[in-house]
Coordinates of N, CA and C in Angstrom, one line a residue:
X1 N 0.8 -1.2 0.0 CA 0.0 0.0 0.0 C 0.9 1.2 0.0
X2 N 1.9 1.0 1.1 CA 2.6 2.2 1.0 C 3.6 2.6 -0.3
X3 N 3.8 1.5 -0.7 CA 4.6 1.7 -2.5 C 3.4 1.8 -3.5
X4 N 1.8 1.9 -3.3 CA 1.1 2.4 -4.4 C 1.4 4.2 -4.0
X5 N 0.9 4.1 -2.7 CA 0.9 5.6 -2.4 C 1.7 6.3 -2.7
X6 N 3.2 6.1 -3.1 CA 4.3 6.4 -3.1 C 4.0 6.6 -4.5
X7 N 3.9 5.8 -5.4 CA 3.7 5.8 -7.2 C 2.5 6.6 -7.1
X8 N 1.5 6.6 -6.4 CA 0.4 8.2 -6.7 C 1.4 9.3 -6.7
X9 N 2.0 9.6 -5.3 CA 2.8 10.6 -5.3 C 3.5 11.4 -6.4
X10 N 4.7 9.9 -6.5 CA 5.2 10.4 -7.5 C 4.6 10.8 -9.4
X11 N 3.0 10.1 -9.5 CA 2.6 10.5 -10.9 C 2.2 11.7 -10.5
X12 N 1.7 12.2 -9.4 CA 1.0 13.7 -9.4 C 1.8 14.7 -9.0
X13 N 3.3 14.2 -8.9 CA 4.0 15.4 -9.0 C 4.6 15.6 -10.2
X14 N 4.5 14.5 -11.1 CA 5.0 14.7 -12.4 C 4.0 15.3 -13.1
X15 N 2.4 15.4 -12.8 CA 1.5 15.7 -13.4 C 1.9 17.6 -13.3
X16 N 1.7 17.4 -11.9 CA 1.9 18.9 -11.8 C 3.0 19.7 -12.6
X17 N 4.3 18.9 -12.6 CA 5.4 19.6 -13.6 C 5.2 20.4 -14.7
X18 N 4.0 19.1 -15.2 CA 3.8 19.1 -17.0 C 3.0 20.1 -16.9
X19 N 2.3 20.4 -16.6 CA 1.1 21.2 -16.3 C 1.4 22.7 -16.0
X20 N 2.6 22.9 -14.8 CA 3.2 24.1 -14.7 C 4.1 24.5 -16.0
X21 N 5.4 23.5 -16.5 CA 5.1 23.7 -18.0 C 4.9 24.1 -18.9
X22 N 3.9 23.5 -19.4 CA 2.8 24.3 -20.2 C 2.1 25.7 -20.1
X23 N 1.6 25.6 -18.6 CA 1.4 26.6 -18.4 C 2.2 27.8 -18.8
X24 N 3.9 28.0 -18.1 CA 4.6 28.7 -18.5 C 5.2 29.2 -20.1
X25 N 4.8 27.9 -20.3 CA 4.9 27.9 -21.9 C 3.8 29.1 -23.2
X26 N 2.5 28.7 -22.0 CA 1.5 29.4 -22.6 C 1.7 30.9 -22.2
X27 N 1.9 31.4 -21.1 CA 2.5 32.3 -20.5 C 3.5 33.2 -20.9
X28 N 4.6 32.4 -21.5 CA 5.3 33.1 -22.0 C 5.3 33.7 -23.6
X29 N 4.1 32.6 -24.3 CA 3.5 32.6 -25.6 C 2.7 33.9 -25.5
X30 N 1.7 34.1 -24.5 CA 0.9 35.2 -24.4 C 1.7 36.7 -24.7
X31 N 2.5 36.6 -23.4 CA 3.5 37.7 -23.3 C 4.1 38.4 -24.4
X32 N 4.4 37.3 -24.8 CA 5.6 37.5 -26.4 C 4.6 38.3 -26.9
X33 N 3.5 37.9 -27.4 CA 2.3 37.9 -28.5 C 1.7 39.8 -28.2
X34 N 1.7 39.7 -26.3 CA 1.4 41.1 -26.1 C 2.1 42.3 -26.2
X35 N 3.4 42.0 -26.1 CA 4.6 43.1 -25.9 C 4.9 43.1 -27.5
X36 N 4.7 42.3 -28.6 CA 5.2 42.2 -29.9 C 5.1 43.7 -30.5
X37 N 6.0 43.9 -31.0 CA 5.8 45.6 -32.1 C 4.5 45.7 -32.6
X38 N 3.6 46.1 -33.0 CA 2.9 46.3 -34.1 C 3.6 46.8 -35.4
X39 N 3.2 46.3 -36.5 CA 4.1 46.7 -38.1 C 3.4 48.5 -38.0
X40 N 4.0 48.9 -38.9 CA 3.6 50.2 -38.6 C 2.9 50.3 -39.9
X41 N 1.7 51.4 -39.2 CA 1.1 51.4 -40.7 C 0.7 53.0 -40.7
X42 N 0.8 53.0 -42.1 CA 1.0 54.6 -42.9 C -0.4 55.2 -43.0
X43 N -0.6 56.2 -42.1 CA -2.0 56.7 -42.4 C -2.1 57.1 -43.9
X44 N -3.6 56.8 -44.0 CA -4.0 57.3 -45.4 C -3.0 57.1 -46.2
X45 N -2.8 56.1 -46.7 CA -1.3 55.3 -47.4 C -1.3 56.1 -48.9
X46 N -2.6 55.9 -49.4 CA -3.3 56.5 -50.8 C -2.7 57.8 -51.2
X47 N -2.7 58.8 -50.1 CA -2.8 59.8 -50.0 C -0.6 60.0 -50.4
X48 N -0.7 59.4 -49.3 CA 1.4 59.8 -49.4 C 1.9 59.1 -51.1
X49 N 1.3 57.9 -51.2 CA 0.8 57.3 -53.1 C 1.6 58.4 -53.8
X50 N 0.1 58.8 -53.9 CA -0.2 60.1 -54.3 C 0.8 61.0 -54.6
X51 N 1.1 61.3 -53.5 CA 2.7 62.5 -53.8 C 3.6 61.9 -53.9
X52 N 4.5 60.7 -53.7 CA 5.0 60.2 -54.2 C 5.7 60.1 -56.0
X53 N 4.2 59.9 -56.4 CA 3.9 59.4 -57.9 C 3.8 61.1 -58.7
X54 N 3.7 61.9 -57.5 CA 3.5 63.3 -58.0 C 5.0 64.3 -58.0
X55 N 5.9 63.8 -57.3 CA 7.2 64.5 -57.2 C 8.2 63.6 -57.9
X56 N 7.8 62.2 -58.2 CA 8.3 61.1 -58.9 C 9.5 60.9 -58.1
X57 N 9.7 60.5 -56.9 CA 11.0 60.1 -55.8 C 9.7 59.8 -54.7
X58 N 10.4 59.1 -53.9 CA 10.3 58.2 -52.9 C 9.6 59.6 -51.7
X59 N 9.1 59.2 -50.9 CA 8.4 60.3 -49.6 C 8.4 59.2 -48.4
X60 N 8.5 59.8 -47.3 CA 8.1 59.4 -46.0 C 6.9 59.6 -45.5
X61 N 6.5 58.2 -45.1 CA 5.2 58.8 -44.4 C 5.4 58.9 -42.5
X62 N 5.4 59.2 -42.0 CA 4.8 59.4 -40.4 C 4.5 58.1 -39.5
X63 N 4.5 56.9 -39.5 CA 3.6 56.3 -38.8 C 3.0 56.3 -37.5
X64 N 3.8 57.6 -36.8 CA 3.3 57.9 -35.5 C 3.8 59.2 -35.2
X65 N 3.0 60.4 -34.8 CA 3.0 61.8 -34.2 C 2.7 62.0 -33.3
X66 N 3.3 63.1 -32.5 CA 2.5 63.3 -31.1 C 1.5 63.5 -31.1
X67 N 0.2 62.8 -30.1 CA -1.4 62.7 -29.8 C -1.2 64.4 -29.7
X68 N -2.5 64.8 -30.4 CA -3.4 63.9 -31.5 C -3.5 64.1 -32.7
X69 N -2.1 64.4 -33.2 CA -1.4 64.7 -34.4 C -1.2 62.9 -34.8
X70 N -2.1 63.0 -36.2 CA -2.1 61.7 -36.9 C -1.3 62.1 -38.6
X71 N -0.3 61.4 -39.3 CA 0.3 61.7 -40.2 C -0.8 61.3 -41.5
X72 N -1.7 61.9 -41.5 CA -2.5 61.9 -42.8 C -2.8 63.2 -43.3
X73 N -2.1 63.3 -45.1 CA -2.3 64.7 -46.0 C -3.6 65.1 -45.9
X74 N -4.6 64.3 -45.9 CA -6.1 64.6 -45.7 C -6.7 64.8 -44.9
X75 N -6.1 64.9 -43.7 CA -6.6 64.4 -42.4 C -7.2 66.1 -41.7
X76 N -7.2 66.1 -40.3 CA -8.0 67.4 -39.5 C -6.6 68.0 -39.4
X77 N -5.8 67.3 -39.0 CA -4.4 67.8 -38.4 C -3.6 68.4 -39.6
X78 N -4.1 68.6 -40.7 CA -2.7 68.8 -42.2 C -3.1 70.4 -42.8
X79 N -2.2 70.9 -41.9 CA -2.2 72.1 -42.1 C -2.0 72.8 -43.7
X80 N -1.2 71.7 -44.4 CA -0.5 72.5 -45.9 C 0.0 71.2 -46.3
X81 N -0.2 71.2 -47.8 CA 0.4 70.5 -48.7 C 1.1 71.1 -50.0
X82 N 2.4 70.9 -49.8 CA 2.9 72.0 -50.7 C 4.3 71.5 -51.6
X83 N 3.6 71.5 -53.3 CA 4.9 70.9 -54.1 C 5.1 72.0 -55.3
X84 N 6.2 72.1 -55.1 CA 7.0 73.1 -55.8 C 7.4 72.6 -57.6
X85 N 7.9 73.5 -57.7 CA 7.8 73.4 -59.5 C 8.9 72.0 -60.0
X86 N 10.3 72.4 -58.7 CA 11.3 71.8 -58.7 C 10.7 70.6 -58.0
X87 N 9.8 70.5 -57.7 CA 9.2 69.2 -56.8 C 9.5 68.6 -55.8
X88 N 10.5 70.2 -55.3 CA 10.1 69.8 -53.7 C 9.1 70.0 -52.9
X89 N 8.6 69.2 -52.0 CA 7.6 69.4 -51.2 C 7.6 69.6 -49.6
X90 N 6.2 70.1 -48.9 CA 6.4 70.1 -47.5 C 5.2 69.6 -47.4
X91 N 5.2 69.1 -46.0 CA 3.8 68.3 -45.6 C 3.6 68.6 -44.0
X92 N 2.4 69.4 -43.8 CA 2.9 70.0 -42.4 C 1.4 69.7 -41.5
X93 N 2.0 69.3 -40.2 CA 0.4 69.2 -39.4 C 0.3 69.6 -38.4
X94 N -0.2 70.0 -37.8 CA -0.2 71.5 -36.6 C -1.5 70.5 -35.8
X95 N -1.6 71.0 -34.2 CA -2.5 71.4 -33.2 C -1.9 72.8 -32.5
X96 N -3.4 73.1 -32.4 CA -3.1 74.5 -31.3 C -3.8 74.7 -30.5
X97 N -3.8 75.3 -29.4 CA -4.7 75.4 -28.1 C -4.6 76.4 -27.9
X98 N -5.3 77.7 -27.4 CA -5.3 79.0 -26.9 C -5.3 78.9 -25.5
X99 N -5.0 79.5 -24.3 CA -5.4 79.9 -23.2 C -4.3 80.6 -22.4
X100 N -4.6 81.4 -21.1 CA -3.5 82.5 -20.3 C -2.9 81.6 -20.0
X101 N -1.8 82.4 -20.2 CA -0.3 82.1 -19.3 C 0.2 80.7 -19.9
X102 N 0.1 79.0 -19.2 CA 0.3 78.0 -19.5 C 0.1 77.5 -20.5
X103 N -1.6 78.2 -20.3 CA -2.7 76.9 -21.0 C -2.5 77.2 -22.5
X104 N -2.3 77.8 -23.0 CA -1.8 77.2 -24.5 C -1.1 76.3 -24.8
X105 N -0.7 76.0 -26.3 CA -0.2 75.1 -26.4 C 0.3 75.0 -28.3
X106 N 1.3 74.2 -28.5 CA 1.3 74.2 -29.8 C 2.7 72.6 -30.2
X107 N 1.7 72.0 -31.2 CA 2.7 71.2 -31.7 C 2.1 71.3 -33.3
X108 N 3.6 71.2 -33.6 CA 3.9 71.0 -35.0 C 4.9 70.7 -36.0
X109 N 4.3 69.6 -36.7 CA 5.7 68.8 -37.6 C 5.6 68.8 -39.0
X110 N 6.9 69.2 -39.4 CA 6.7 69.7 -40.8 C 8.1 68.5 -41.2
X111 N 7.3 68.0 -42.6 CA 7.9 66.6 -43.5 C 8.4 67.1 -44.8
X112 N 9.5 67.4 -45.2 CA 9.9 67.9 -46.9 C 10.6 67.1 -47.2
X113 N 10.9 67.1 -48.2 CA 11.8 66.3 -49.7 C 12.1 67.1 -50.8
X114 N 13.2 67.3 -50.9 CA 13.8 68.0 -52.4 C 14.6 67.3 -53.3
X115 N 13.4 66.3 -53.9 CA 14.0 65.6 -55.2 C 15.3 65.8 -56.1
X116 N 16.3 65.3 -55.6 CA 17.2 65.1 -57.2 C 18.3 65.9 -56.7
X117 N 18.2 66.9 -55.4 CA 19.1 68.1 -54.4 C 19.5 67.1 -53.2
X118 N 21.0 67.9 -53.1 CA 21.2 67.4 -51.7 C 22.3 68.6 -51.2
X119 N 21.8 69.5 -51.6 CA 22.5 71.1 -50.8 C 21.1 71.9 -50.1
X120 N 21.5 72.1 -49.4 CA 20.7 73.0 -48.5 C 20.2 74.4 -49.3
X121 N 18.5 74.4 -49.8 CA 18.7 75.4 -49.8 C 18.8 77.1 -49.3
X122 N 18.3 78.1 -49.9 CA 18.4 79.1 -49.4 C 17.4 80.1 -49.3
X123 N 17.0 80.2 -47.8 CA 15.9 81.2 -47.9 C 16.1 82.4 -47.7
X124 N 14.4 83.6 -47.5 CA 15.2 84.8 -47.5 C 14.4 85.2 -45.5
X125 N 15.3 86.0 -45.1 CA 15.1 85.9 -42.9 C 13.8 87.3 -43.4
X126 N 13.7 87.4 -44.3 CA 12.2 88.2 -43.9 C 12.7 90.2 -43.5
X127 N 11.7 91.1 -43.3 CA 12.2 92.0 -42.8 C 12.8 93.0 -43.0
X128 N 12.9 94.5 -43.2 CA 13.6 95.2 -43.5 C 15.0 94.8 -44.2
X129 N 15.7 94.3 -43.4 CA 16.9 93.8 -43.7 C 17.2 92.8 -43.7
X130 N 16.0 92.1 -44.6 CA 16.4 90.8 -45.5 C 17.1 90.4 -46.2
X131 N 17.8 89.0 -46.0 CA 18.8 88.8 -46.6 C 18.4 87.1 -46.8
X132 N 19.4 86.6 -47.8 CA 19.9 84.8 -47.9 C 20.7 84.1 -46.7
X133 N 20.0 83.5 -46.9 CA 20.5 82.7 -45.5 C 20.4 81.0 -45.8
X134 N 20.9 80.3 -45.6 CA 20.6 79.0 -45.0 C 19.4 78.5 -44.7
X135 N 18.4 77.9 -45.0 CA 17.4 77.8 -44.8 C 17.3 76.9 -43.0
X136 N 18.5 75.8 -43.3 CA 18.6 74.8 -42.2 C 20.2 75.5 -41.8
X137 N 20.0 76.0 -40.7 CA 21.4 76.0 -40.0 C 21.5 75.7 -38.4
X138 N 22.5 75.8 -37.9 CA 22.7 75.0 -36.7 C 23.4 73.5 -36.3
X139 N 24.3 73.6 -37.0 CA 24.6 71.7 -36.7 C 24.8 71.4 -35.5
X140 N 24.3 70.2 -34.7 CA 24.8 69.8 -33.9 C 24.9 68.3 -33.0
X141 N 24.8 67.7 -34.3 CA 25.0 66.2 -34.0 C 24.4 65.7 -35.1
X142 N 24.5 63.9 -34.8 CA 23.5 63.6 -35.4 C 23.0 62.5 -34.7
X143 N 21.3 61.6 -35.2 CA 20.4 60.8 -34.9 C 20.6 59.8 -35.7
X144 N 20.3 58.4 -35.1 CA 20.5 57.5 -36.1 C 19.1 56.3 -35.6
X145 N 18.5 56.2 -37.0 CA 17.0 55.0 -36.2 C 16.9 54.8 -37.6
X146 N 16.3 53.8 -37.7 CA 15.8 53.3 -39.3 C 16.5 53.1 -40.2
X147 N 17.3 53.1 -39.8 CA 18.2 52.9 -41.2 C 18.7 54.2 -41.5
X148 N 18.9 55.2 -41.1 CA 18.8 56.4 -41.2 C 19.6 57.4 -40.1
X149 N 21.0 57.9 -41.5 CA 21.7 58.9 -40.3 C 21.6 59.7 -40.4
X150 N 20.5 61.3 -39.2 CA 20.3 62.4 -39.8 C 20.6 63.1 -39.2
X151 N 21.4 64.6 -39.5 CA 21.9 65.6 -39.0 C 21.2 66.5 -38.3
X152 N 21.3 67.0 -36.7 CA 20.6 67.7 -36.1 C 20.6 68.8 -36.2
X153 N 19.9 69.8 -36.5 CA 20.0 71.3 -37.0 C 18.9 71.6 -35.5
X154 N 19.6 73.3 -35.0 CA 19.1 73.2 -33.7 C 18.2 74.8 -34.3
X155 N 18.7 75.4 -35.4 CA 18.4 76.5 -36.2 C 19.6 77.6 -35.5
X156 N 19.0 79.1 -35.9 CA 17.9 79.1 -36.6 C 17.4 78.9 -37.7
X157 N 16.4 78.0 -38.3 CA 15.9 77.7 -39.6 C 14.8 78.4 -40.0
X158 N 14.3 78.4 -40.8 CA 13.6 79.1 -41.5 C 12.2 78.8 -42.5
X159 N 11.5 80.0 -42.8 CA 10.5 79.3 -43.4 C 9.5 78.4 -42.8
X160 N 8.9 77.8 -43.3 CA 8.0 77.0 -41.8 C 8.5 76.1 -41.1
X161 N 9.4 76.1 -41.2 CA 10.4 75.6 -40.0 C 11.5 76.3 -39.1
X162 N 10.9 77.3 -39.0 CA 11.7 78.6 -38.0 C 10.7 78.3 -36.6
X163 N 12.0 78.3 -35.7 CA 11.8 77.9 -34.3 C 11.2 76.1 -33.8
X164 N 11.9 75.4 -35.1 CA 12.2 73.5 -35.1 C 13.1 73.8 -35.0
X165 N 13.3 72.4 -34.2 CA 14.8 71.5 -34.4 C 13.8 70.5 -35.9
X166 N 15.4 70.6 -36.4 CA 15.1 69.7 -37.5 C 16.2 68.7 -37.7
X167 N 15.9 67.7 -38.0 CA 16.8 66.4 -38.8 C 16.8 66.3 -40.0
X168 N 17.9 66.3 -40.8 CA 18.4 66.1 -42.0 C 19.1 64.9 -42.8
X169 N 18.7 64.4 -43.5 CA 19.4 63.5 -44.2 C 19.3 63.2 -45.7
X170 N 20.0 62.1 -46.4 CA 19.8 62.0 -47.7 C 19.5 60.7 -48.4
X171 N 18.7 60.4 -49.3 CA 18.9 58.9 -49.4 C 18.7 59.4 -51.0
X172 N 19.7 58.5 -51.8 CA 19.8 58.2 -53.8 C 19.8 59.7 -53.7
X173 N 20.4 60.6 -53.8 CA 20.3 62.0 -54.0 C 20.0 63.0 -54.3
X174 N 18.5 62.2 -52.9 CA 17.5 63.2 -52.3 C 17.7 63.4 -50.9
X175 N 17.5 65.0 -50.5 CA 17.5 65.3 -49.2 C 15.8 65.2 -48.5
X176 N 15.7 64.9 -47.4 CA 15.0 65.1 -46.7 C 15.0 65.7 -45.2
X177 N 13.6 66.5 -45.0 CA 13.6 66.8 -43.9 C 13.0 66.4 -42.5
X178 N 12.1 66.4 -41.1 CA 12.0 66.4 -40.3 C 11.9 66.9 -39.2
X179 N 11.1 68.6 -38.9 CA 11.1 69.1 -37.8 C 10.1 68.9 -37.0
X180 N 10.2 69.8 -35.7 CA 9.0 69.8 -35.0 C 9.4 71.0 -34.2
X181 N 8.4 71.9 -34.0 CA 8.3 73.1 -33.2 C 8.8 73.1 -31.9
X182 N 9.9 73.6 -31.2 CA 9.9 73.5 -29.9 C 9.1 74.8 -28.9
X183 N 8.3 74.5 -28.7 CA 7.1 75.4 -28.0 C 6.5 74.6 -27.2
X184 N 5.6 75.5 -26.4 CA 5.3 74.6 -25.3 C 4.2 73.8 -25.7
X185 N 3.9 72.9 -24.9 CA 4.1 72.1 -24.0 C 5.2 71.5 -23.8
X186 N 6.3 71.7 -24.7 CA 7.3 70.6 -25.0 C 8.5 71.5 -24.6
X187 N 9.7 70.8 -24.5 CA 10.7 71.7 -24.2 C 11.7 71.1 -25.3
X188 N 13.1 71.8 -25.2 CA 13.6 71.4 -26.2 C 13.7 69.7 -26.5
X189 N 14.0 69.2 -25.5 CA 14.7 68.0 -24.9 C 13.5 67.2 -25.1
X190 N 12.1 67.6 -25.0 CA 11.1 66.5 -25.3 C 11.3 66.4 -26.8
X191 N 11.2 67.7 -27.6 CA 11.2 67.4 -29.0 C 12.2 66.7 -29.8
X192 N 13.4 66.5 -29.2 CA 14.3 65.8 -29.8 C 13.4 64.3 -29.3
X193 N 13.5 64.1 -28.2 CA 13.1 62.8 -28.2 C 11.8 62.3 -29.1
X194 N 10.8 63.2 -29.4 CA 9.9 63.0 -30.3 C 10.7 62.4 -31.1
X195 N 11.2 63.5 -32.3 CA 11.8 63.6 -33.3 C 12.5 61.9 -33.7
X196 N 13.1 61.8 -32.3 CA 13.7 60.0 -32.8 C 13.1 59.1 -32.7
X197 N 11.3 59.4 -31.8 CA 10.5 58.4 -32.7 C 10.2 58.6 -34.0
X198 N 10.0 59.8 -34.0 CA 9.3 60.2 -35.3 C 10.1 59.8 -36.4
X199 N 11.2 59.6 -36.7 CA 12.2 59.0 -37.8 C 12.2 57.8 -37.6
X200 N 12.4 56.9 -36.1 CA 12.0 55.1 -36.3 C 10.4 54.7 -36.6
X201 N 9.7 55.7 -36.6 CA 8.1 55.4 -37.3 C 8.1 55.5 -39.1
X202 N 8.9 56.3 -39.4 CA 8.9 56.2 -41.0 C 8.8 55.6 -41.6
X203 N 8.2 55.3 -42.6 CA 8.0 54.4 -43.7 C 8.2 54.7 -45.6
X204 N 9.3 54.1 -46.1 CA 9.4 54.9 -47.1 C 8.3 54.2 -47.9
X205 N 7.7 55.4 -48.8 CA 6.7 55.3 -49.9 C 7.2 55.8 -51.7
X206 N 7.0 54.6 -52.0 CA 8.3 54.6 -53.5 C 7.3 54.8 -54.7
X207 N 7.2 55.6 -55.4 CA 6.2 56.2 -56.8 C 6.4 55.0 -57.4
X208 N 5.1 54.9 -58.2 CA 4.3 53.9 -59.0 C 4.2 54.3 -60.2
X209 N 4.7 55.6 -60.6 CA 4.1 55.9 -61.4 C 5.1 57.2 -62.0

């Protein structure tokens, strides 16, 4: 009797093993499954197509901006869509909040490409005593996410990207850009950290046409 009881024993601790096991097995299956990346996906994909096939080079789409800035040309948030003769473009999307003292607020990211260029161009500072300038100036390092190594410009830049930090880079011998407004809510230091999600969310979008 006492050597059955002993073989109970011993199957129902081996039961239990299998069982914890599994368990952990399933557990760690879940886990995996929940913490997994999501693939990123390109708002209004049609839409970035679109300009793509319209500037005839490659564009970036956004796949993630600061809430509740969503990267769609069509969208509430797209302040300007704008392609030049030379077929460079800008793609810009703004929130704004009004209120005293704090309570305002402002974010804004502006996306360009200057097909077929890879010199900086040159804008003019506005003003009685307007002059040419650098459109992107300020170097001061660089970012690297995506496949992608881009030069930190702290400004001042210009044009609708006066008072961004912007990122710079080039790919087949096109430049691209990447700013965002440093204004409040944000300080400088948040916007860079945006900014280096905002360049591992990219997605290139290649003309069809």
């Amino acid at each position: 009797m006492a050597r059955v009881r002993g073989l109970l024993t011993i199957s129902l601790l081996l039961g239990m093993c299998a069982l914890l096991a599994t368990g952990c097995g399933e557990a760690k299956k879940a886990a995996a499954e929940t913490t997994a990346a999501p693939k990123p996906s390109c708002p209004n994909r049609a839409a970035w197509q679109k300009l793509a096939n319209k500037v005839h080079a490659p564009v970036y789409c956004p796949t993630w901006l600061p809430d509740p800035l969503i990267g769609n040309p069509t969208g509430k948030w797209n302040n300007g869509n704008y392609v030049d003769k030379d077929r460079s473009y800008l793609e810009s999307f703004v929130w704004q909040e009004t209120g005293p003292g704090v309570g305002g607020g402002e974010l804004h990211v502006v996306l360009g490409g200057y097909p077929g260029r890879t010199k900086i161009p040159t804008c003019r500072t506005g003003g009685a005593d307007s002059k040419n300038v650098p459109c992107f100036d300020g170097k001061v390092g660089t970012v690297t996410g995506n496949g992608i190594t881009a030069t930190l410009y702290n400004g001042p830049n210009q044009d609708m990207n006066a008072w961004h930090a912007l990122l710079l880079w080039q790919r087949d011998g096109t430049m691209y850009t990447l700013s965002e407004h440093v204004a409040p809510p944000l300080t400088y230091n948040h916007v860079v950290r945006y900014l280096k999600h905002e360049l591992r969310s990219l997605v290139l979008i290649k003309p069809t046409a």
